[in-house]
Every structure is written in structure tokens, then in C-alpha cells.
N, CA, C and O atoms as CSV, one atom per row, in Angstrom:
chain,resi,resn,atom,element,x,y,z
A,1,MET,N,N,-18.215,19.810,31.296
A,1,MET,CA,C,-18.914,18.902,30.415
A,1,MET,C,C,-18.336,18.953,29.003
A,1,MET,O,O,-18.169,17.916,28.361
A,2,LYS,N,N,-18.026,20.178,28.511
A,2,LYS,CA,C,-17.471,20.307,27.174
A,2,LYS,C,C,-16.111,19.619,27.075
A,2,LYS,O,O,-15.773,19.050,26.037
A,3,VAL,N,N,-15.343,19.674,28.144
A,3,VAL,CA,C,-14.039,19.025,28.147
A,3,VAL,C,C,-14.185,17.520,27.992
A,3,VAL,O,O,-13.419,16.895,27.260
A,4,CYS,N,N,-15.147,16.943,28.663
A,4,CYS,CA,C,-15.380,15.498,28.562
A,4,CYS,C,C,-15.815,15.112,27.159
A,4,CYS,O,O,-15.376,14.091,26.631
A,5,ILE,N,N,-16.660,15.905,26.563
A,5,ILE,CA,C,-17.131,15.607,25.209
A,5,ILE,C,C,-15.986,15.768,24.220
A,5,ILE,O,O,-15.817,14.923,23.341
A,6,SER,N,N,-15.201,16.823,24.342
A,6,SER,CA,C,-14.073,17.034,23.445
A,6,SER,C,C,-13.060,15.912,23.587
A,6,SER,O,O,-12.518,15.430,22.592
A,7,GLY,N,N,-12.802,15.495,24.821
A,7,GLY,CA,C,-11.886,14.389,25.048
A,7,GLY,C,C,-12.389,13.089,24.446
A,7,GLY,O,O,-11.609,12.307,23.903
A,8,ALA,N,N,-13.686,12.860,24.541
A,8,ALA,CA,C,-14.265,11.651,23.959
A,8,ALA,C,C,-14.157,11.675,22.445
A,8,ALA,O,O,-13.856,10.652,21.829
A,9,VAL,N,N,-14.396,12.821,21.844
A,9,VAL,CA,C,-14.292,12.948,20.391
A,9,VAL,C,C,-12.844,12.742,19.953
A,9,VAL,O,O,-12.578,12.017,18.995
A,10,LEU,N,N,-11.920,13.374,20.649
A,10,LEU,CA,C,-10.509,13.213,20.324
A,10,LEU,C,C,-10.086,11.759,20.457
A,10,LEU,O,O,-9.371,11.234,19.604
A,11,GLY,N,N,-10.523,11.116,21.518
A,11,GLY,CA,C,-10.184,9.706,21.716
A,11,GLY,C,C,-10.719,8.832,20.598
A,11,GLY,O,O,-10.030,7.925,20.133
A,12,ALA,N,N,-11.928,9.094,20.169
A,12,ALA,CA,C,-12.522,8.323,19.075
A,12,ALA,C,C,-11.760,8.537,17.776
A,12,ALA,O,O,-11.554,7.593,17.014
A,13,LEU,N,N,-11.341,9.767,17.519
A,13,LEU,CA,C,-10.580,10.054,16.309
A,13,LEU,C,C,-9.232,9.350,16.320
A,13,LEU,O,O,-8.805,8.792,15.309
A,14,LEU,N,N,-8.572,9.379,17.455
A,14,LEU,CA,C,-7.280,8.699,17.556
A,14,LEU,C,C,-7.423,7.196,17.404
A,14,LEU,O,O,-6.569,6.547,16.801
A,15,ALA,N,N,-8.493,6.641,17.944
A,15,ALA,CA,C,-8.715,5.200,17.817
A,15,ALA,C,C,-8.956,4.801,16.371
A,15,ALA,O,O,-8.610,3.694,15.959
A,16,CYS,N,N,-9.545,5.698,15.609
A,16,CYS,CA,C,-9.840,5.411,14.195
A,16,CYS,C,C,-8.635,5.657,13.291
A,16,CYS,O,O,-8.624,5.200,12.148
A,17,ALA,N,N,-7.645,6.353,13.768
A,17,ALA,CA,C,-6.520,6.750,12.923
A,17,ALA,C,C,-5.810,5.569,12.269
A,17,ALA,O,O,-5.270,5.711,11.172
A,18,ALA,N,N,-5.800,4.436,12.903
A,18,ALA,CA,C,-5.102,3.282,12.351
A,18,ALA,C,C,-5.783,2.695,11.130
A,18,ALA,O,O,-5.108,2.183,10.236
A,19,TRP,N,N,-7.102,2.758,11.074
A,19,TRP,CA,C,-7.769,2.124,9.937
A,19,TRP,C,C,-8.317,3.095,8.920
A,19,TRP,O,O,-8.601,2.681,7.796
A,20,VAL,N,N,-8.480,4.350,9.244
A,20,VAL,CA,C,-9.053,5.313,8.305
A,20,VAL,C,C,-8.201,5.472,7.043
A,20,VAL,O,O,-8.763,5.420,5.949
A,21,PRO,N,N,-6.863,5.665,7.129
A,21,PRO,CA,C,-6.099,5.846,5.896
A,21,PRO,C,C,-6.275,4.682,4.916
A,21,PRO,O,O,-6.456,4.906,3.719
A,22,ALA,N,N,-6.225,3.470,5.404
A,22,ALA,CA,C,-6.396,2.321,4.521
A,22,ALA,C,C,-7.806,2.261,3.959
A,22,ALA,O,O,-8.001,1.883,2.804
A,23,ALA,N,N,-8.787,2.633,4.769
A,23,ALA,CA,C,-10.181,2.567,4.332
A,23,ALA,C,C,-10.476,3.558,3.216
A,23,ALA,O,O,-11.325,3.293,2.365
A,24,VAL,N,N,-9.789,4.695,3.205
A,24,VAL,CA,C,-10.052,5.693,2.176
A,24,VAL,C,C,-8.983,5.703,1.090
A,24,VAL,O,O,-8.958,6.599,0.246
A,25,GLY,N,N,-8.104,4.711,1.111
A,25,GLY,CA,C,-7.113,4.554,0.051
A,25,GLY,C,C,-5.871,5.409,0.181
A,25,GLY,O,O,-5.158,5.595,-0.806
A,26,ILE,N,N,-5.586,5.930,1.350
A,26,ILE,CA,C,-4.375,6.714,1.550
A,26,ILE,C,C,-3.240,5.753,1.870
A,26,ILE,O,O,-3.344,4.932,2.781
A,27,ALA,N,N,-2.160,5.863,1.111
A,27,ALA,CA,C,-1.021,4.975,1.321
A,27,ALA,C,C,-0.303,5.345,2.613
A,27,ALA,O,O,-0.183,6.521,2.958
A,28,ARG,N,N,0.164,4.341,3.308
A,28,ARG,CA,C,0.959,4.558,4.514
A,28,ARG,C,C,2.333,3.971,4.261
A,28,ARG,O,O,2.476,3.030,3.480
A,29,ALA,N,N,3.332,4.514,4.909
A,29,ALA,CA,C,4.691,4.025,4.739
A,29,ALA,C,C,4.782,2.589,5.237
A,29,ALA,O,O,4.278,2.246,6.306
A,30,ALA,N,N,5.427,1.778,4.447
A,30,ALA,CA,C,5.614,0.385,4.829
A,30,ALA,C,C,6.921,0.248,5.595
A,30,ALA,O,O,7.754,1.153,5.592
A,31,ASP,N,N,7.086,-0.874,6.237
A,31,ASP,CA,C,8.349,-1.105,6.920
A,31,ASP,C,C,9.397,-1.518,5.888
A,31,ASP,O,O,9.060,-1.940,4.782
A,32,GLY,N,N,10.655,-1.394,6.257
A,32,GLY,CA,C,11.744,-1.672,5.334
A,32,GLY,C,C,11.749,-3.079,4.778
A,32,GLY,O,O,12.058,-3.276,3.603
A,33,ALA,N,N,11.415,-4.058,5.595
A,33,ALA,CA,C,11.406,-5.451,5.124
A,33,ALA,C,C,10.344,-5.655,4.055
A,33,ALA,O,O,10.578,-6.362,3.075
A,34,THR,N,N,9.184,-5.047,4.232
A,34,THR,CA,C,8.123,-5.152,3.235
A,34,THR,C,C,8.539,-4.466,1.943
A,34,THR,O,O,8.323,-5.001,0.856
A,35,LEU,N,N,9.126,-3.298,2.056
A,35,LEU,CA,C,9.595,-2.579,0.876
A,35,LEU,C,C,10.687,-3.365,0.153
A,35,LEU,O,O,10.727,-3.382,-1.078
A,36,TYR,N,N,11.566,-4.010,0.904
A,36,TYR,CA,C,12.690,-4.724,0.290
A,36,TYR,C,C,12.238,-5.930,-0.537
A,36,TYR,O,O,12.986,-6.397,-1.396
A,37,ALA,N,N,11.063,-6.427,-0.300
A,37,ALA,CA,C,10.583,-7.584,-1.052
A,37,ALA,C,C,10.649,-7.338,-2.555
A,37,ALA,O,O,10.917,-8.270,-3.314
A,38,GLN,N,N,10.411,-6.111,-3.001
A,38,GLN,CA,C,10.480,-5.809,-4.429
A,38,GLN,C,C,11.918,-5.640,-4.922
A,38,GLN,O,O,12.156,-5.610,-6.130
A,39,CYS,N,N,12.861,-5.530,-4.019
A,39,CYS,CA,C,14.275,-5.339,-4.363
A,39,CYS,C,C,15.036,-6.657,-4.456
A,39,CYS,O,O,16.041,-6.758,-5.159
A,40,ALA,N,N,14.547,-7.661,-3.742
A,40,ALA,CA,C,15.270,-8.921,-3.601
A,40,ALA,C,C,15.544,-9.625,-4.926
A,40,ALA,O,O,16.546,-10.329,-5.053
A,41,GLY,N,N,14.687,-9.448,-5.894
A,41,GLY,CA,C,14.896,-10.092,-7.193
A,41,GLY,C,C,16.209,-9.685,-7.839
A,41,GLY,O,O,16.879,-10.515,-8.453
A,42,CYS,N,N,16.578,-8.439,-7.713
A,42,CYS,CA,C,17.824,-7.943,-8.299
A,42,CYS,C,C,18.981,-7.932,-7.309
A,42,CYS,O,O,20.123,-8.208,-7.678
A,43,HIS,N,N,18.686,-7.613,-6.047
A,43,HIS,CA,C,19.743,-7.436,-5.046
A,43,HIS,C,C,19.968,-8.667,-4.172
A,43,HIS,O,O,20.908,-8.687,-3.378
A,44,GLY,N,N,19.127,-9.693,-4.300
A,44,GLY,CA,C,19.262,-10.902,-3.500
A,44,GLY,C,C,18.542,-10.785,-2.174
A,44,GLY,O,O,18.347,-9.686,-1.656
A,45,GLU,N,N,18.151,-11.910,-1.635
A,45,GLU,CA,C,17.411,-11.929,-0.361
A,45,GLU,C,C,18.187,-11.267,0.772
A,45,GLU,O,O,17.601,-10.651,1.662
A,46,ASP,N,N,19.514,-11.401,0.732
A,46,ASP,CA,C,20.338,-10.827,1.803
A,46,ASP,C,C,21.115,-9.597,1.343
A,46,ASP,O,O,22.019,-9.137,2.040
A,47,GLY,N,N,20.767,-9.063,0.171
A,47,GLY,CA,C,21.442,-7.871,-0.335
A,47,GLY,C,C,22.828,-8.092,-0.866
A,47,GLY,O,O,23.547,-7.131,-1.140
A,48,GLY,N,N,23.230,-9.357,-1.022
A,48,GLY,CA,C,24.591,-9.668,-1.442
A,48,GLY,C,C,24.812,-9.806,-2.935
A,48,GLY,O,O,25.929,-10.104,-3.357
A,49,LYS,N,N,23.808,-9.604,-3.735
A,49,LYS,CA,C,23.899,-9.781,-5.180
A,49,LYS,C,C,24.177,-8.439,-5.864
A,49,LYS,O,O,23.631,-7.406,-5.476
A,50,ALA,N,N,25.032,-8.473,-6.886
A,50,ALA,CA,C,25.303,-7.269,-7.678
A,50,ALA,C,C,24.174,-7.129,-8.703
A,50,ALA,O,O,24.132,-7.874,-9.682
A,51,ALA,N,N,23.282,-6.201,-8.488
A,51,ALA,CA,C,22.124,-6.015,-9.361
A,51,ALA,C,C,22.567,-5.701,-10.791
A,51,ALA,O,O,23.464,-4.888,-11.012
A,52,LEU,N,N,21.929,-6.354,-11.747
A,52,LEU,CA,C,22.231,-6.205,-13.174
A,52,LEU,C,C,23.703,-6.470,-13.485
A,52,LEU,O,O,24.214,-6.039,-14.518
A,53,GLY,N,N,24.364,-7.166,-12.603
A,53,GLY,CA,C,25.769,-7.504,-12.791
A,53,GLY,C,C,26.701,-6.306,-12.709
A,53,GLY,O,O,27.889,-6.427,-13.009
A,54,ALA,N,N,26.187,-5.162,-12.312
A,54,ALA,CA,C,27.006,-3.953,-12.314
A,54,ALA,C,C,27.037,-3.228,-10.977
A,54,ALA,O,O,28.049,-2.622,-10.624
A,55,ALA,N,N,25.954,-3.283,-10.241
A,55,ALA,CA,C,25.849,-2.495,-9.010
A,55,ALA,C,C,26.612,-3.150,-7.864
A,55,ALA,O,O,26.768,-4.370,-7.809
A,56,ARG,N,N,27.078,-2.309,-6.960
A,56,ARG,CA,C,27.688,-2.806,-5.738
A,56,ARG,C,C,26.586,-3.406,-4.869
A,56,ARG,O,O,25.525,-2.797,-4.728
A,57,PRO,N,N,26.809,-4.578,-4.286
A,57,PRO,CA,C,25.787,-5.150,-3.395
A,57,PRO,C,C,25.438,-4.179,-2.259
A,57,PRO,O,O,26.301,-3.456,-1.761
A,58,VAL,N,N,24.182,-4.177,-1.865
A,58,VAL,CA,C,23.766,-3.296,-0.772
A,58,VAL,C,C,24.242,-3.823,0.573
A,58,VAL,O,O,24.398,-3.058,1.525
A,59,LYS,N,N,24.470,-5.113,0.653
A,59,LYS,CA,C,24.945,-5.724,1.897
A,59,LYS,C,C,26.267,-5.090,2.313
A,59,LYS,O,O,27.185,-4.953,1.504
A,60,GLY,N,N,26.350,-4.708,3.583
A,60,GLY,CA,C,27.572,-4.128,4.118
A,60,GLY,C,C,27.642,-2.613,4.039
A,60,GLY,O,O,28.608,-2.020,4.520
A,61,GLN,N,N,26.649,-1.976,3.449
A,61,GLN,CA,C,26.636,-0.519,3.367
A,61,GLN,C,C,25.852,0.056,4.553
A,61,GLN,O,O,24.991,-0.612,5.125
A,62,THR,N,N,26.157,1.268,4.900
A,62,THR,CA,C,25.471,1.916,6.027
A,62,THR,C,C,24.104,2.444,5.587
A,62,THR,O,O,23.855,2.657,4.400
A,63,ALA,N,N,23.238,2.646,6.559
A,63,ALA,CA,C,21.920,3.209,6.276
A,63,ALA,C,C,22.053,4.604,5.665
A,63,ALA,O,O,21.294,4.958,4.763
A,64,GLU,N,N,23.004,5.392,6.146
A,64,GLU,CA,C,23.194,6.740,5.622
A,64,GLU,C,C,23.593,6.708,4.159
A,64,GLU,O,O,23.073,7.477,3.351
A,65,ALA,N,N,24.520,5.816,3.815
A,65,ALA,CA,C,24.971,5.706,2.423
A,65,ALA,C,C,23.835,5.227,1.520
A,65,ALA,O,O,23.636,5.764,0.430
A,66,LEU,N,N,23.102,4.233,1.967
A,66,LEU,CA,C,22.005,3.706,1.166
A,66,LEU,C,C,20.889,4.731,0.993
A,66,LEU,O,O,20.325,4.861,-0.094
A,67,TYR,N,N,20.574,5.448,2.044
A,67,TYR,CA,C,19.564,6.504,1.963
A,67,TYR,C,C,20.012,7.569,0.964
A,67,TYR,O,O,19.218,8.007,0.131
A,68,GLY,N,N,21.267,7.987,1.038
A,68,GLY,CA,C,21.795,8.989,0.109
A,68,GLY,C,C,21.716,8.533,-1.332
A,68,GLY,O,O,21.423,9.327,-2.226
A,69,LYS,N,N,21.975,7.257,-1.560
A,69,LYS,CA,C,21.901,6.724,-2.925
A,69,LYS,C,C,20.460,6.677,-3.413
A,69,LYS,O,O,20.187,7.001,-4.569
A,70,LEU,N,N,19.539,6.280,-2.549
A,70,LEU,CA,C,18.126,6.275,-2.937
A,70,LEU,C,C,17.658,7.683,-3.280
A,70,LEU,O,O,16.965,7.881,-4.279
A,71,LYS,N,N,18.032,8.666,-2.456
A,71,LYS,CA,C,17.677,10.061,-2.729
A,71,LYS,C,C,18.290,10.508,-4.059
A,71,LYS,O,O,17.641,11.188,-4.853
A,72,GLY,N,N,19.532,10.122,-4.287
A,72,GLY,CA,C,20.211,10.474,-5.535
A,72,GLY,C,C,19.557,9.854,-6.761
A,72,GLY,O,O,19.426,10.505,-7.798
A,73,TYR,N,N,19.151,8.612,-6.643
A,73,TYR,CA,C,18.420,7.993,-7.755
A,73,TYR,C,C,17.119,8.756,-8.013
A,73,TYR,O,O,16.765,9.017,-9.163
A,74,ALA,N,N,16.424,9.103,-6.960
A,74,ALA,CA,C,15.135,9.781,-7.101
A,74,ALA,C,C,15.272,11.164,-7.746
A,74,ALA,O,O,14.426,11.566,-8.544
A,75,ASP,N,N,16.340,11.889,-7.396
A,75,ASP,CA,C,16.481,13.238,-7.959
A,75,ASP,C,C,17.405,13.287,-9.180
A,75,ASP,O,O,17.630,14.355,-9.750
A,76,GLY,N,N,17.936,12.131,-9.576
A,76,GLY,CA,C,18.763,12.054,-10.781
A,76,GLY,C,C,20.224,12.397,-10.594
A,76,GLY,O,O,20.967,12.460,-11.574
A,77,SER,N,N,20.659,12.622,-9.359
A,77,SER,CA,C,22.046,13.019,-9.118
A,77,SER,C,C,22.985,11.843,-8.859
A,77,SER,O,O,24.183,12.054,-8.672
A,78,TYR,N,N,22.479,10.620,-8.843
A,78,TYR,CA,C,23.306,9.454,-8.550
A,78,TYR,C,C,22.967,8.325,-9.510
A,78,TYR,O,O,21.831,8.180,-9.962
A,79,GLY,N,N,23.989,7.533,-9.807
A,79,GLY,CA,C,23.780,6.320,-10.589
A,79,GLY,C,C,24.601,6.295,-11.864
A,79,GLY,O,O,24.991,7.328,-12.408
A,80,GLY,N,N,24.844,5.090,-12.314
A,80,GLY,CA,C,25.632,4.898,-13.524
A,80,GLY,C,C,24.750,4.728,-14.755
A,80,GLY,O,O,23.636,5.248,-14.823
A,81,SER,N,N,25.270,4.000,-15.711
A,81,SER,CA,C,24.592,3.852,-16.999
A,81,SER,C,C,23.259,3.114,-16.914
A,81,SER,O,O,22.419,3.258,-17.803
A,82,LYS,N,N,23.055,2.333,-15.869
A,82,LYS,CA,C,21.815,1.572,-15.719
A,82,LYS,C,C,20.911,2.140,-14.623
A,82,LYS,O,O,20.092,1.421,-14.052
A,83,LYS,N,N,21.065,3.426,-14.335
A,83,LYS,CA,C,20.333,4.034,-13.229
A,83,LYS,C,C,18.843,4.203,-13.481
A,83,LYS,O,O,18.092,4.441,-12.535
A,84,ALA,N,N,18.395,4.088,-14.712
A,84,ALA,CA,C,16.980,4.307,-15.015
A,84,ALA,C,C,16.073,3.352,-14.248
A,84,ALA,O,O,14.981,3.741,-13.834
A,85,VAL,N,N,16.504,2.116,-14.055
A,85,VAL,CA,C,15.697,1.139,-13.315
A,85,VAL,C,C,15.502,1.611,-11.883
A,85,VAL,O,O,14.376,1.651,-11.387
A,86,MET,N,N,16.590,1.966,-11.219
A,86,MET,CA,C,16.505,2.411,-9.833
A,86,MET,C,C,15.834,3.773,-9.717
A,86,MET,O,O,15.127,4.027,-8.742
A,87,ALA,N,N,16.035,4.641,-10.678
A,87,ALA,CA,C,15.407,5.958,-10.630
A,87,ALA,C,C,13.894,5.815,-10.634
A,87,ALA,O,O,13.200,6.496,-9.879
A,88,GLY,N,N,13.388,4.945,-11.469
A,88,GLY,CA,C,11.948,4.726,-11.533
A,88,GLY,C,C,11.377,4.202,-10.232
A,88,GLY,O,O,10.269,4.567,-9.839
A,89,ILE,N,N,12.129,3.350,-9.570
A,89,ILE,CA,C,11.690,2.774,-8.289
A,89,ILE,C,C,11.786,3.827,-7.175
A,89,ILE,O,O,10.840,4.021,-6.411
A,90,ALA,N,N,12.927,4.496,-7.095
A,90,ALA,CA,C,13.165,5.457,-6.015
A,90,ALA,C,C,12.200,6.638,-6.062
A,90,ALA,O,O,11.816,7.158,-5.014
A,91,LYS,N,N,11.806,7.063,-7.243
A,91,LYS,CA,C,10.889,8.201,-7.371
A,91,LYS,C,C,9.520,7.903,-6.769
A,91,LYS,O,O,8.780,8.827,-6.432
A,92,LYS,N,N,9.180,6.647,-6.634
A,92,LYS,CA,C,7.879,6.250,-6.085
A,92,LYS,C,C,7.898,6.156,-4.560
A,92,LYS,O,O,6.847,6.011,-3.937
A,93,LEU,N,N,9.084,6.238,-3.957
A,93,LEU,CA,C,9.218,6.102,-2.506
A,93,LEU,C,C,9.146,7.454,-1.810
A,93,LEU,O,O,9.692,8.446,-2.294
A,94,SER,N,N,8.476,7.482,-0.685
A,94,SER,CA,C,8.489,8.690,0.139
A,94,SER,C,C,9.824,8.747,0.878
A,94,SER,O,O,10.562,7.762,0.915
A,95,ASP,N,N,10.126,9.893,1.460
A,95,ASP,CA,C,11.350,10.024,2.241
A,95,ASP,C,C,11.351,9.024,3.398
A,95,ASP,O,O,12.376,8.412,3.701
A,96,GLU,N,N,10.205,8.868,4.034
A,96,GLU,CA,C,10.077,7.914,5.138
A,96,GLU,C,C,10.329,6.484,4.659
A,96,GLU,O,O,10.986,5.703,5.347
A,97,ASP,N,N,9.809,6.147,3.487
A,97,ASP,CA,C,10.034,4.820,2.912
A,97,ASP,C,C,11.522,4.600,2.630
A,97,ASP,O,O,12.061,3.530,2.913
A,98,MET,N,N,12.177,5.615,2.072
A,98,MET,CA,C,13.612,5.500,1.772
A,98,MET,C,C,14.417,5.252,3.044
A,98,MET,O,O,15.334,4.431,3.061
A,99,ARG,N,N,14.070,5.959,4.091
A,99,ARG,CA,C,14.791,5.780,5.361
A,99,ARG,C,C,14.556,4.379,5.929
A,99,ARG,O,O,15.488,3.739,6.416
A,100,ALA,N,N,13.314,3.907,5.866
A,100,ALA,CA,C,13.004,2.564,6.378
A,100,ALA,C,C,13.701,1.496,5.548
A,100,ALA,O,O,14.238,0.532,6.095
A,101,LEU,N,N,13.694,1.663,4.240
A,101,LEU,CA,C,14.346,0.705,3.358
A,101,LEU,C,C,15.848,0.693,3.589
A,101,LEU,O,O,16.458,-0.373,3.677
A,102,ALA,N,N,16.439,1.861,3.686
A,102,ALA,CA,C,17.888,1.966,3.917
A,102,ALA,C,C,18.274,1.316,5.247
A,102,ALA,O,O,19.275,0.603,5.319
A,103,ALA,N,N,17.499,1.553,6.280
A,103,ALA,CA,C,17.778,0.945,7.595
A,103,ALA,C,C,17.686,-0.573,7.508
A,103,ALA,O,O,18.508,-1.283,8.089
A,104,HIS,N,N,16.695,-1.066,6.790
A,104,HIS,CA,C,16.557,-2.529,6.647
A,104,HIS,C,C,17.744,-3.116,5.896
A,104,HIS,O,O,18.310,-4.120,6.328
A,105,MET,N,N,18.125,-2.510,4.789
A,105,MET,CA,C,19.248,-3.026,4.004
A,105,MET,C,C,20.544,-2.964,4.791
A,105,MET,O,O,21.390,-3.847,4.651
A,106,ALA,N,N,20.717,-1.947,5.610
A,106,ALA,CA,C,21.939,-1.825,6.406
A,106,ALA,C,C,22.041,-2.920,7.466
A,106,ALA,O,O,23.114,-3.145,8.026
A,107,SER,N,N,20.943,-3.592,7.737
A,107,SER,CA,C,20.962,-4.656,8.744
A,107,SER,C,C,21.471,-5.987,8.190
A,107,SER,O,O,21.633,-6.949,8.941
A,108,PHE,N,N,21.722,-6.047,6.888
A,108,PHE,CA,C,22.204,-7.310,6.296
A,108,PHE,C,C,23.623,-7.597,6.684
A,108,PHE,O,O,24.182,-8.615,6.275
């Protein structure tokens, strides 16, 4: 009997897992396409634009390279003279977000 009750409780908790974080204000990682929406203004809808007229377009780069650059912006180890813009953005991303964003950009 205890096994059935424990299983029912566990099942109920798992069923609630999808909506509880949003209901209590816990942020969840977004998909790369959603995250990229804030990047498109500078990098272009397809990643082909040189941001601020100086950056290499993200289009054509690998997910590994893009992820490494995002990590570098976040920790201050990467970027040129205009890195402050990207550093501010990258510091707000979780590791999971960076990976999703990098994978999305690599698909261009």
C-alpha cells in the first residue's frame, strides 16, 4: 500500500514539474531560437551581420567556437575593444542557455 501511495505522490510531483517553476518565478532555460531573438538586432536574422561593424558574423561558425566565445565574454577572457556589450549579455546566460544559443547560431 505504501508503494502505491509513494508512486502516486511521485507521479503527481512529476506532472507538476512543468508548470511549478514558472508559477513560482523560477527561470527556465529557453531554446536557442528564443534566446537569439535578442541577438538579431546586432547580428542579423540569419547571423550574417557584423555586429557593431567590427565583429565577425556568427553565421558559419561551429557551436563549439560560439559556445567558447560566449563563455569568454562572460568570464572576461574573450573579446575586443567593444566586448562590454557582449560581456553584459553573456553574463546573464546560464551554461545551458549558452549551449542552446551556440547550437542555434551554428545552424545558420
